């Protein structure tokens, strides 16, 4: 760990008043100076959305004692961008942590998750970044069993750094007796959507997105396997989305000129 | 190509009335049966957002003659999910094309782009998918030079398919004299944000996101290089975000139990 007290940016996607961010703030205060920038409303499922078509607000607020906090009218990725440009003014925090999300962000959920996208945005900015999520969607979620792992993982990232252009996606099963940490890969899976069709009072249909998680992966090296077996899953995530292995194949195609 | 006329899902992020989707619809009509599902309003920068906290609308509309079209109140990724579940009812289109976007989606923009995220969503569903974007943000963009390439690339994907869990990100320079297609990797780059601070009529500050594209990559195998040299860039994209190369390193860390 650095000799100076590290500066830690805390963000989330459930909004600045979510219990999960409060739990994360309290752990991070044991490690350094904390600055919180979080959405003013829940932003679950926002993925890596950024706000282009309308302006943003950023206001300092007092919620928890002795905590520097800002609420942002934008998305989780906007929070990181505004923190960097407006609060840190180009200097970089030593760590960016996102969460603790109320609900899992394992496997394919990394794409849909505002929590993870905030951490991806941190990593794009060259800040060592980690997303934390617990398998409990309720506001009554018990984060207590996660806290010692979160502190340990954050300490290790502060000490060792992370490989370039890489962040960590950490998920916790909703269990008291966690068996430790497993380094994993993202399981192959998707959501099988089922839209719940209803009719409004004016006779027009509307649809709620629902779905069933469909696992297509029997590997024992995946985050899904680790979570099912009571481990904390840690997936290193990159934001180079190039399918490098497909380049030679495509080079054999004959394109028009 | 299949003997039966293929079914082609057309989506975008600029909204169902954008000139870019009209151009794409017209090319796809030469190749098969077209079904359009597009957002009812512009959704640029929505990334892979999906709509969880509120219900969605999906209404069939008549805009262009002899074209099956639906406007969706959600994000580009929602459009693909609704098309699959409600319109195709579990059967799959043979191809999903997204665009033509008004503006580039090369390099790191793949993460922020609604256009590309719609194509990613198609690929997650096992549909061969392609995102198309032109380097012109205006509504007056001239898509004409792109059209023969779009037709050719779509034909090849219909004929050859794509490797599993892979889609194509195709970008066009805004030039009349295109030099052909280059298969590329995503260039390492980021946006250096500058928030434009203004004051509203009530004396409160607000911020517009602006930024400068910052290239950190001298490779001649990148999409940025190809576009600067008047080539059509084609990047194969995957949605496994695991940084597989970082797993051995993390396995050397000692975690708490």
Coordinates of N, CA and C in Angstrom, one line a residue, chain B residues 63-236:
Chain B
X63 N -44.5 3.6 -41.7 CA -43.7 4.8 -42.1 C -43.3 4.6 -43.6
X64 N -42.6 3.6 -43.9 CA -42.2 3.3 -45.3 C -43.1 2.3 -45.9
X65 N -43.4 2.4 -47.2 CA -44.3 1.5 -47.9 C -43.8 0.1 -47.8
X66 N -44.7 -0.9 -47.6 CA -44.4 -2.3 -47.6 C -43.3 -2.7 -46.7
X67 N -43.3 -2.0 -45.5 CA -42.2 -2.4 -44.5 C -42.8 -2.6 -43.2
X68 N -42.6 -3.8 -42.6 CA -43.1 -4.2 -41.3 C -42.2 -3.5 -40.3
X69 N -42.8 -2.5 -39.5 CA -42.1 -1.6 -38.6 C -42.8 -1.5 -37.3
X70 N -41.9 -1.5 -36.2 CA -42.4 -1.4 -34.9 C -41.6 -0.3 -34.2
X71 N -42.3 0.6 -33.4 CA -41.5 1.5 -32.6 C -41.6 1.0 -31.2
X72 N -40.4 1.1 -30.5 CA -40.3 0.6 -29.2 C -39.9 1.8 -28.2
X73 N -40.5 1.8 -27.0 CA -40.2 2.9 -26.1 C -38.9 2.7 -25.4
X74 N -38.2 1.6 -25.6 CA -37.0 1.3 -24.8 C -35.7 1.6 -25.5
X75 N -34.7 0.9 -25.1 CA -33.3 1.1 -25.6 C -33.1 0.2 -26.8
X76 N -32.0 0.4 -27.5 CA -31.7 -0.5 -28.6 C -31.6 -1.9 -28.2
X77 N -31.0 -2.3 -27.1 CA -31.0 -3.7 -26.6 C -32.4 -4.2 -26.3
X78 N -33.3 -3.3 -25.7 CA -34.7 -3.7 -25.5 C -35.4 -4.0 -26.9
X79 N -35.1 -3.3 -27.9 CA -35.7 -3.5 -29.2 C -35.4 -4.9 -29.7
X80 N -34.2 -5.4 -29.5 CA -33.8 -6.7 -30.0 C -34.5 -7.8 -29.1
X81 N -34.6 -7.5 -27.8 CA -35.2 -8.5 -26.9 C -36.7 -8.5 -27.2
X82 N -37.4 -7.4 -27.5 CA -38.8 -7.4 -27.8 C -39.1 -8.0 -29.1
X83 N -38.2 -7.8 -30.1 CA -38.4 -8.4 -31.4 C -38.4 -9.9 -31.3
X84 N -37.4 -10.4 -30.5 CA -37.2 -11.8 -30.4 C -38.4 -12.5 -29.7
X85 N -38.8 -11.9 -28.6 CA -39.8 -12.5 -27.8 C -41.3 -12.3 -28.3
X86 N -41.5 -11.1 -28.8 CA -42.9 -10.7 -29.1 C -43.2 -10.8 -30.5
X87 N -42.3 -10.4 -31.4 CA -42.6 -10.4 -32.8 C -42.2 -11.8 -33.4
X88 N -41.0 -12.2 -33.2 CA -40.5 -13.5 -33.8 C -41.0 -14.7 -32.9
X89 N -41.4 -14.4 -31.7 CA -41.9 -15.4 -30.7 C -41.0 -16.6 -30.6
X90 N -39.8 -16.3 -30.4 CA -38.8 -17.4 -30.2 C -38.1 -18.0 -31.4
X91 N -38.7 -17.8 -32.6 CA -38.0 -18.2 -33.8 C -37.0 -17.1 -34.0
X92 N -35.9 -17.4 -34.8 CA -34.8 -16.4 -34.9 C -34.8 -15.8 -36.3
X93 N -34.6 -14.5 -36.4 CA -34.2 -14.0 -37.8 C -32.9 -14.5 -38.2
X94 N -32.6 -14.5 -39.5 CA -31.3 -15.0 -40.0 C -30.2 -14.0 -39.9
X95 N -30.6 -12.8 -39.6 CA -29.5 -11.7 -39.5 C -30.1 -10.6 -38.7
X96 N -29.3 -9.9 -38.0 CA -29.7 -8.7 -37.2 C -28.7 -7.6 -37.6
X97 N -29.2 -6.5 -38.2 CA -28.3 -5.4 -38.6 C -28.8 -4.1 -37.8
X98 N -27.8 -3.4 -37.4 CA -28.1 -2.2 -36.6 C -27.4 -1.0 -37.2
X99 N -28.2 0.1 -37.4 CA -27.6 1.3 -37.9 C -28.5 1.9 -39.0
X100 N -28.0 2.5 -40.0 CA -26.6 3.0 -40.1 C -26.5 4.1 -39.1
X101 N -25.6 4.0 -38.2 CA -25.5 5.1 -37.2 C -24.9 6.4 -37.8
X102 N -25.5 7.5 -37.3 CA -25.0 8.8 -37.7 C -23.9 9.1 -36.7
X103 N -22.7 8.7 -37.1 CA -21.5 9.0 -36.2 C -20.7 7.7 -36.1
X104 N -19.4 7.8 -35.9 CA -18.5 6.6 -35.8 C -18.8 5.8 -34.5
X105 N -18.6 4.5 -34.5 CA -18.6 3.7 -33.4 C -17.4 2.8 -33.3
X106 N -16.3 3.4 -33.7 CA -15.0 2.6 -33.7 C -14.4 2.6 -32.3
X107 N -13.3 1.8 -32.1 CA -12.5 1.9 -30.9 C -13.4 1.7 -29.7
X108 N -13.1 2.5 -28.6 CA -13.7 2.4 -27.3 C -15.2 2.7 -27.4
X109 N -15.7 3.4 -28.5 CA -17.1 3.7 -28.6 C -18.0 2.5 -28.7
X110 N -17.4 1.3 -29.0 CA -18.2 0.1 -29.0 C -18.9 -0.1 -27.6
X111 N -18.3 0.4 -26.5 CA -18.9 0.3 -25.2 C -20.1 1.2 -25.0
X112 N -20.0 2.4 -25.6 CA -21.0 3.4 -25.3 C -22.2 3.4 -26.3
X113 N -22.0 2.7 -27.4 CA -22.9 2.8 -28.5 C -24.1 1.9 -28.4
X114 N -25.3 2.5 -28.5 CA -26.5 1.8 -28.6 C -26.6 0.9 -29.8
X115 N -26.1 1.5 -30.9 CA -26.1 0.7 -32.2 C -25.3 -0.6 -32.0
X116 N -24.2 -0.6 -31.5 CA -23.4 -1.8 -31.3 C -24.0 -2.7 -30.3
X117 N -24.5 -2.1 -29.2 CA -25.1 -2.9 -28.1 C -26.3 -3.7 -28.7
X118 N -27.1 -3.1 -29.6 CA -28.2 -3.9 -30.2 C -27.6 -5.1 -31.0
X119 N -26.5 -4.9 -31.7 CA -25.9 -6.0 -32.4 C -25.3 -7.0 -31.4
X120 N -24.7 -6.6 -30.3 CA -24.3 -7.5 -29.3 C -25.4 -8.3 -28.8
X121 N -26.5 -7.7 -28.5 CA -27.7 -8.4 -28.0 C -28.2 -9.4 -29.0
X122 N -28.2 -9.1 -30.3 CA -28.5 -10.1 -31.3 C -27.6 -11.3 -31.3
X123 N -26.3 -11.0 -31.1 CA -25.3 -12.1 -31.1 C -25.5 -12.9 -29.8
X124 N -25.8 -12.3 -28.7 CA -26.1 -13.1 -27.5 C -27.2 -14.1 -27.7
X125 N -28.2 -13.7 -28.6 CA -29.3 -14.5 -28.9 C -29.0 -15.5 -30.0
X126 N -27.7 -15.5 -30.4 CA -27.3 -16.5 -31.4 C -27.7 -16.1 -32.9
X127 N -28.0 -14.8 -33.1 CA -28.3 -14.3 -34.4 C -27.1 -13.7 -35.0
X128 N -26.7 -14.0 -36.2 CA -25.5 -13.3 -36.8 C -25.8 -11.8 -36.9
X129 N -25.0 -11.0 -36.4 CA -25.3 -9.6 -36.2 C -24.2 -8.7 -36.6
X130 N -24.6 -7.5 -37.1 CA -23.6 -6.5 -37.6 C -24.1 -5.1 -37.2
X131 N -23.2 -4.3 -36.8 CA -23.5 -2.9 -36.6 C -22.8 -2.0 -37.6
X132 N -23.5 -1.1 -38.2 CA -22.9 -0.2 -39.3 C -23.0 1.3 -38.8
X133 N -21.9 2.0 -39.0 CA -21.8 3.4 -38.6 C -21.0 4.2 -39.6
X134 N -21.4 5.4 -39.8 CA -20.7 6.3 -40.7 C -20.2 7.6 -40.0
X135 N -19.0 8.0 -40.3 CA -18.4 9.1 -39.7 C -19.1 10.5 -40.1
X136 N -20.3 10.6 -39.8 CA -21.1 11.9 -40.1 C -22.2 11.9 -39.1
X137 N -22.2 12.9 -38.1 CA -23.2 13.0 -37.1 C -24.5 13.7 -37.5
X138 N -24.4 14.3 -38.7 CA -25.6 15.1 -39.1 C -26.7 14.3 -39.7
X139 N -27.9 14.9 -39.7 CA -29.1 14.2 -40.3 C -28.9 14.2 -41.8
X140 N -28.0 15.1 -42.4 CA -27.8 15.2 -43.8 C -26.8 14.2 -44.3
X141 N -26.3 13.3 -43.5 CA -25.2 12.4 -43.8 C -25.5 11.7 -45.2
X142 N -24.5 11.5 -45.9 CA -24.6 10.8 -47.2 C -24.2 9.3 -47.1
X143 N -25.2 8.4 -47.1 CA -24.9 7.0 -46.9 C -24.6 6.3 -48.2
X144 N -24.7 6.9 -49.3 CA -24.6 6.3 -50.6 C -23.3 5.5 -50.8
X145 N -22.1 6.1 -50.5 CA -20.9 5.3 -50.7 C -20.8 4.0 -49.8
X146 N -21.6 3.9 -48.8 CA -21.5 2.8 -47.9 C -22.3 1.6 -48.4
X147 N -23.3 1.8 -49.2 CA -24.4 0.9 -49.4 C -23.9 -0.4 -50.1
X148 N -23.0 -0.3 -51.1 CA -22.6 -1.6 -51.7 C -21.7 -2.4 -50.7
X149 N -21.0 -1.8 -49.8 CA -20.2 -2.5 -48.8 C -21.2 -3.2 -47.8
X150 N -22.2 -2.5 -47.4 CA -23.1 -3.0 -46.5 C -23.8 -4.3 -47.1
X151 N -24.2 -4.2 -48.3 CA -24.9 -5.3 -49.0 C -23.9 -6.5 -49.1
X152 N -22.7 -6.2 -49.5 CA -21.7 -7.3 -49.6 C -21.4 -8.0 -48.3
X153 N -21.2 -7.2 -47.2 CA -20.9 -7.7 -45.9 C -22.0 -8.6 -45.4
X154 N -23.2 -8.0 -45.5 CA -24.4 -8.7 -45.1 C -24.6 -10.1 -45.8
X155 N -24.4 -10.0 -47.1 CA -24.5 -11.3 -47.9 C -23.5 -12.3 -47.5
X156 N -22.3 -11.8 -47.2 CA -21.2 -12.8 -46.7 C -21.6 -13.4 -45.4
X157 N -22.1 -12.6 -44.5 CA -22.5 -13.1 -43.2 C -23.7 -14.1 -43.4
X158 N -24.6 -13.8 -44.2 CA -25.7 -14.7 -44.5 C -25.2 -16.0 -45.1
X159 N -24.2 -15.9 -45.9 CA -23.6 -17.1 -46.6 C -22.8 -17.9 -45.6
X160 N -21.8 -17.2 -44.9 CA -20.8 -17.9 -44.1 C -21.1 -18.1 -42.7
X161 N -22.1 -17.3 -42.2 CA -22.3 -17.2 -40.7 C -21.1 -16.5 -40.1
X162 N -21.1 -16.5 -38.8 CA -20.0 -15.9 -38.0 C -19.6 -16.8 -36.9
X163 N -18.3 -16.8 -36.5 CA -17.9 -17.6 -35.4 C -18.9 -17.5 -34.2
X164 N -19.0 -18.5 -33.3 CA -19.9 -18.4 -32.2 C -19.6 -17.2 -31.3
X165 N -20.6 -16.5 -30.8 CA -20.5 -15.4 -29.8 C -19.6 -14.3 -30.4
X166 N -19.8 -14.0 -31.7 CA -19.0 -13.0 -32.4 C -20.0 -12.2 -33.2
X167 N -19.8 -10.9 -33.3 CA -20.5 -10.0 -34.2 C -19.5 -9.1 -35.0
X168 N -20.0 -8.3 -35.9 CA -19.1 -7.4 -36.6 C -19.5 -6.0 -36.3
X169 N -18.4 -5.2 -36.1 CA -18.5 -3.7 -36.0 C -17.9 -3.1 -37.2
X170 N -18.8 -2.5 -38.1 CA -18.4 -2.0 -39.4 C -18.5 -0.4 -39.3
X171 N -17.4 0.3 -39.6 CA -17.4 1.7 -39.6 C -17.0 2.2 -41.0
X172 N -17.6 3.3 -41.4 CA -17.2 3.9 -42.7 C -16.7 5.3 -42.5
X173 N -15.5 5.6 -43.2 CA -15.1 7.0 -43.2 C -16.1 7.8 -44.1
X174 N -16.2 9.1 -43.8 CA -17.1 10.0 -44.6 C -16.4 10.4 -45.9
X175 N -16.2 9.5 -46.8 CA -15.5 9.8 -48.0 C -16.3 9.1 -49.2
X176 N -16.1 9.7 -50.3 CA -16.8 9.1 -51.5 C -15.9 8.0 -52.1
X177 N -14.6 8.1 -52.0 CA -13.6 7.1 -52.6 C -13.1 6.2 -51.6
X178 N -13.9 5.2 -51.2 CA -13.5 4.2 -50.2 C -12.6 3.2 -50.8
X179 N -11.5 2.8 -50.1 CA -10.5 1.9 -50.7 C -10.7 0.4 -50.4
X180 N -11.9 0.1 -49.8 CA -12.1 -1.3 -49.6 C -12.2 -1.6 -48.1
X181 N -12.3 -2.9 -47.8 CA -12.5 -3.4 -46.4 C -11.2 -3.8 -45.7
X182 N -11.0 -3.4 -44.5 CA -9.9 -3.9 -43.6 C -10.5 -4.6 -42.4
X183 N -10.0 -5.8 -42.1 CA -10.3 -6.5 -40.9 C -9.4 -5.9 -39.8
X184 N -9.9 -5.5 -38.7 CA -9.1 -4.7 -37.7 C -9.4 -5.2 -36.3
X185 N -8.5 -4.7 -35.4 CA -8.8 -4.7 -34.0 C -9.2 -3.4 -33.5
X186 N -9.9 -3.4 -32.4 CA -10.3 -2.1 -31.7 C -9.1 -1.4 -31.2
X187 N -9.0 -0.1 -31.7 CA -7.8 0.7 -31.2 C -7.9 1.1 -29.7
X188 N -6.8 1.1 -29.1 CA -6.7 1.6 -27.7 C -6.9 3.1 -27.7
X189 N -8.0 3.6 -27.1 CA -8.2 5.0 -27.0 C -9.2 5.3 -25.9
X190 N -9.4 6.5 -25.6 CA -10.5 6.9 -24.6 C -10.9 8.3 -25.0
X191 N -12.0 8.7 -24.3 CA -12.5 10.1 -24.4 C -11.9 10.9 -23.3
X192 N -11.2 12.0 -23.6 CA -10.8 12.9 -22.5 C -12.0 13.9 -22.4
X193 N -12.7 13.7 -21.3 CA -13.9 14.5 -21.1 C -13.6 16.0 -20.7
X194 N -14.5 16.8 -21.2 CA -14.5 18.2 -20.7 C -15.9 18.5 -20.5
X195 N -16.3 18.8 -19.3 CA -17.7 19.2 -19.0 C -17.8 20.7 -19.2
X196 N -18.8 21.0 -20.0 CA -19.1 22.5 -20.3 C -20.1 22.9 -19.2
X197 N -19.6 23.7 -18.3 CA -20.4 24.2 -17.2 C -21.2 25.4 -17.5
X198 N -22.5 25.4 -17.3 CA -23.3 26.6 -17.6 C -24.2 26.8 -16.3
X199 N -24.9 27.9 -16.3 CA -25.7 28.3 -15.2 C -27.1 28.5 -15.7
X200 N -28.1 27.8 -15.0 CA -29.5 27.9 -15.5 C -30.1 29.2 -15.1
X201 N -31.3 29.5 -15.6 CA -32.0 30.8 -15.3 C -32.2 31.0 -13.8
X202 N -32.1 29.9 -13.0 CA -32.3 29.9 -11.5 C -31.0 30.0 -10.8
X203 N -29.9 30.2 -11.5 CA -28.6 30.4 -10.8 C -27.9 29.1 -10.5
X204 N -28.4 27.9 -10.9 CA -27.8 26.7 -10.5 C -27.0 26.1 -11.7
X205 N -25.8 25.5 -11.4 CA -24.9 25.0 -12.4 C -25.5 23.7 -13.1
X206 N -25.2 23.6 -14.3 CA -25.4 22.3 -15.0 C -24.3 22.1 -16.0
X207 N -24.2 20.8 -16.5 CA -23.0 20.4 -17.2 C -23.4 19.7 -18.5
X208 N -22.7 20.0 -19.6 CA -22.9 19.2 -20.8 C -21.6 18.4 -21.0
X209 N -21.8 17.1 -21.3 CA -20.6 16.3 -21.6 C -20.1 16.6 -23.0
X210 N -18.8 16.9 -23.0 CA -18.1 17.1 -24.3 C -16.8 16.3 -24.1
X211 N -16.0 16.2 -25.2 CA -14.8 15.5 -25.0 C -14.0 15.4 -26.3
X212 N -12.7 15.0 -26.1 CA -11.8 14.9 -27.2 C -11.3 13.4 -27.2
X213 N -11.4 12.8 -28.4 CA -10.9 11.4 -28.6 C -9.4 11.4 -28.5
X214 N -9.0 10.5 -27.6 CA -7.5 10.4 -27.3 C -7.0 9.1 -27.7
X215 N -6.3 9.0 -28.7 CA -5.8 7.7 -29.3 C -4.4 7.4 -28.6
X216 N -4.3 6.2 -28.1 CA -3.1 5.7 -27.4 C -2.6 4.4 -28.1
X217 N -2.5 4.5 -29.4 CA -2.3 3.3 -30.2 C -1.7 3.7 -31.6
X218 N -0.5 3.2 -31.9 CA 0.1 3.5 -33.2 C 0.0 2.4 -34.2
X219 N -0.8 1.3 -33.8 CA -0.9 0.2 -34.7 C -1.5 0.5 -36.0
X220 N -1.1 -0.3 -37.0 CA -1.7 -0.1 -38.4 C -2.7 -1.2 -38.6
X221 N -3.0 -1.9 -37.6 CA -4.1 -3.0 -37.7 C -5.3 -2.6 -36.9
X222 N -5.4 -1.3 -36.6 CA -6.6 -0.9 -35.8 C -7.7 -0.2 -36.7
X223 N -8.9 -0.1 -36.1 CA -10.0 0.5 -36.9 C -9.7 2.0 -37.1
X224 N -9.1 2.6 -36.1 CA -8.8 4.1 -36.3 C -7.8 4.3 -37.5
X225 N -6.8 3.4 -37.6 CA -5.9 3.5 -38.7 C -6.6 3.3 -40.0
X226 N -7.4 2.3 -40.1 CA -8.1 1.9 -41.3 C -9.0 3.1 -41.8
X227 N -9.8 3.7 -40.8 CA -10.7 4.8 -41.2 C -9.9 6.0 -41.6
X228 N -8.8 6.3 -41.0 CA -8.0 7.5 -41.3 C -7.4 7.3 -42.7
X229 N -7.3 6.0 -43.2 CA -6.7 5.8 -44.5 C -7.7 5.4 -45.5
X230 N -9.0 5.8 -45.2 CA -10.1 5.6 -46.2 C -10.5 4.2 -46.4
X231 N -10.3 3.3 -45.5 CA -10.8 2.0 -45.6 C -12.1 1.9 -44.7
X232 N -12.9 0.9 -45.1 CA -14.0 0.5 -44.3 C -13.5 -0.4 -43.2
X233 N -13.7 -0.1 -41.9 CA -13.1 -1.0 -40.8 C -14.1 -2.0 -40.4
X234 N -13.7 -3.3 -40.3 CA -14.5 -4.3 -39.8 C -13.8 -5.0 -38.6
X235 N -14.4 -4.8 -37.4 CA -13.8 -5.4 -36.2 C -14.7 -6.5 -35.7
X236 N -14.2 -7.8 -35.6 CA -15.0 -8.8 -35.0 C -15.0 -8.5 -33.5

